[in-house]
Amino acid sequence: MSTQQEIRRLTAPDIRARKGGEPIVCLTSYHAHTARLVDRYCDVILVGDSLGMVMHGLETTVPVTLDMMILQGHAVMRGSKRALVVVDMPFGSYEQSKEQAFASCARVLKETHCGAIKLEGGRRMAETIAFLVERGVPVMGHVGLTPQSINTLGSFRAQGRDEADWEPIEADAMAVADAGAFSVVVEAVAEPLGRRITEQIPIPTIGIGASPACDGQILVLEDMLGLSPRVPRFVKRYGDLGPGIETAIATYAKEVRKREFPGPDHVYPMRPKARKKADLRGLSWG
Ligand code: KIV
């Protein structure tokens, strides 16, 4: 009998069932190491296409490719055991047709083994979401500010700050829910709108710059750790890792230059037998 306790991963239906319940804790991760840490505390790990800006220094998420998402999605799956891993579909990999979306999502699910995908867009993506869900692809929606549309939006501005602008955003959230998504990210909307959408739709809302009333919250890990140079208003910094990392790198560089690193504890001695032989030959051990 195996003594190893099996750890069951959370699934999209588990998250769907949390509507109105205990808040759903989500963070992004793009690597196995951070995934291991995030996995201990979070219900959902999002391999966000924000990796293009955070890891690769891109100005927007538009240039991110499916191959980039698959590579990092696989890394996060290897680093985690319990959380539901959701991989973002990058710009251009799903908007052209339902068939294109299914082919891209199938690659992501097969090659990363993640539990769900996320895609941006409300009413315009509803038909595609329904097509994907019917064919076994769990979909997390994303409405409000949709960063992949930056070139038509013009800037990363909060949405729905005038009540007159609420209706289309509410309709987007409802369309995503009606299409069968198991949850929806609501990004950068006026707080009362985030609250209202959460009350209106039957699936969990995951807020980022939305409302404390949302069914869950998400942040980009590097933003909340204080590693990103610029962050939006909605980010709370829970850590300030930048200065600590810089001090460590500066100390390493100084010690290497002064030949203080590596020290005796960081090199491999010879095996005792070989050492004896070398001693006999009069070799010095420093
Ligand atoms: O790409 C991402 O990290 C995201 C989150 C900000 C929701 O979509």
Short mmCIF file of C-alpha atoms in Angstrom, two decimals, residues 60-62 91 120-121 124 142-160 165 168-169 172 187-189:
data_model
loop_
_atom_site.label_atom_id
_atom_site.label_comp_id
_atom_site.label_asym_id
_atom_site.label_seq_id
_atom_site.Cartn_x
_atom_site.Cartn_y
_atom_site.Cartn_z
CA THR A 60 2.13 45.16 -24.21
CA THR A 61 0.88 41.56 -24.21
CA VAL A 62 0.10 41.65 -27.95
CA PHE A 91 -3.63 37.56 -28.75
CA GLU A 120 -10.35 37.99 -23.21
CA GLY A 121 -13.63 39.41 -24.50
CA ARG A 124 -17.87 39.00 -29.07
CA HIS A 142 -11.94 38.25 -18.89
CA VAL A 143 -13.96 41.48 -19.17
CA GLY A 144 -13.61 45.14 -18.25
CA LEU A 145 -10.12 46.27 -19.21
CA THR A 146 -8.86 43.72 -21.73
CA PRO A 147 -5.14 44.44 -22.22
CA GLN A 148 -4.89 42.57 -25.54
CA SER A 149 -7.13 45.30 -27.03
CA ILE A 150 -4.67 48.04 -26.08
CA ASN A 151 -4.27 49.12 -29.71
CA THR A 152 -7.98 49.88 -30.03
CA LEU A 153 -8.42 51.14 -26.45
CA GLY A 154 -5.44 53.52 -26.66
CA SER A 155 -4.40 53.14 -23.01
CA PHE A 156 -4.68 50.88 -19.96
CA ARG A 157 -7.50 53.01 -18.48
CA ALA A 158 -10.05 51.88 -15.88
CA GLN A 159 -13.44 51.12 -17.42
CA GLY A 160 -16.99 52.06 -16.38
CA ASP A 165 -20.66 53.11 -19.65
CA PRO A 168 -21.90 46.99 -22.25
CA ILE A 169 -19.54 45.75 -19.54
CA ASP A 172 -20.13 41.22 -21.54
CA GLU A 187 -10.25 43.94 -14.58
CA ALA A 188 -9.95 47.65 -13.74
CA VAL A 189 -13.58 48.71 -13.48
#
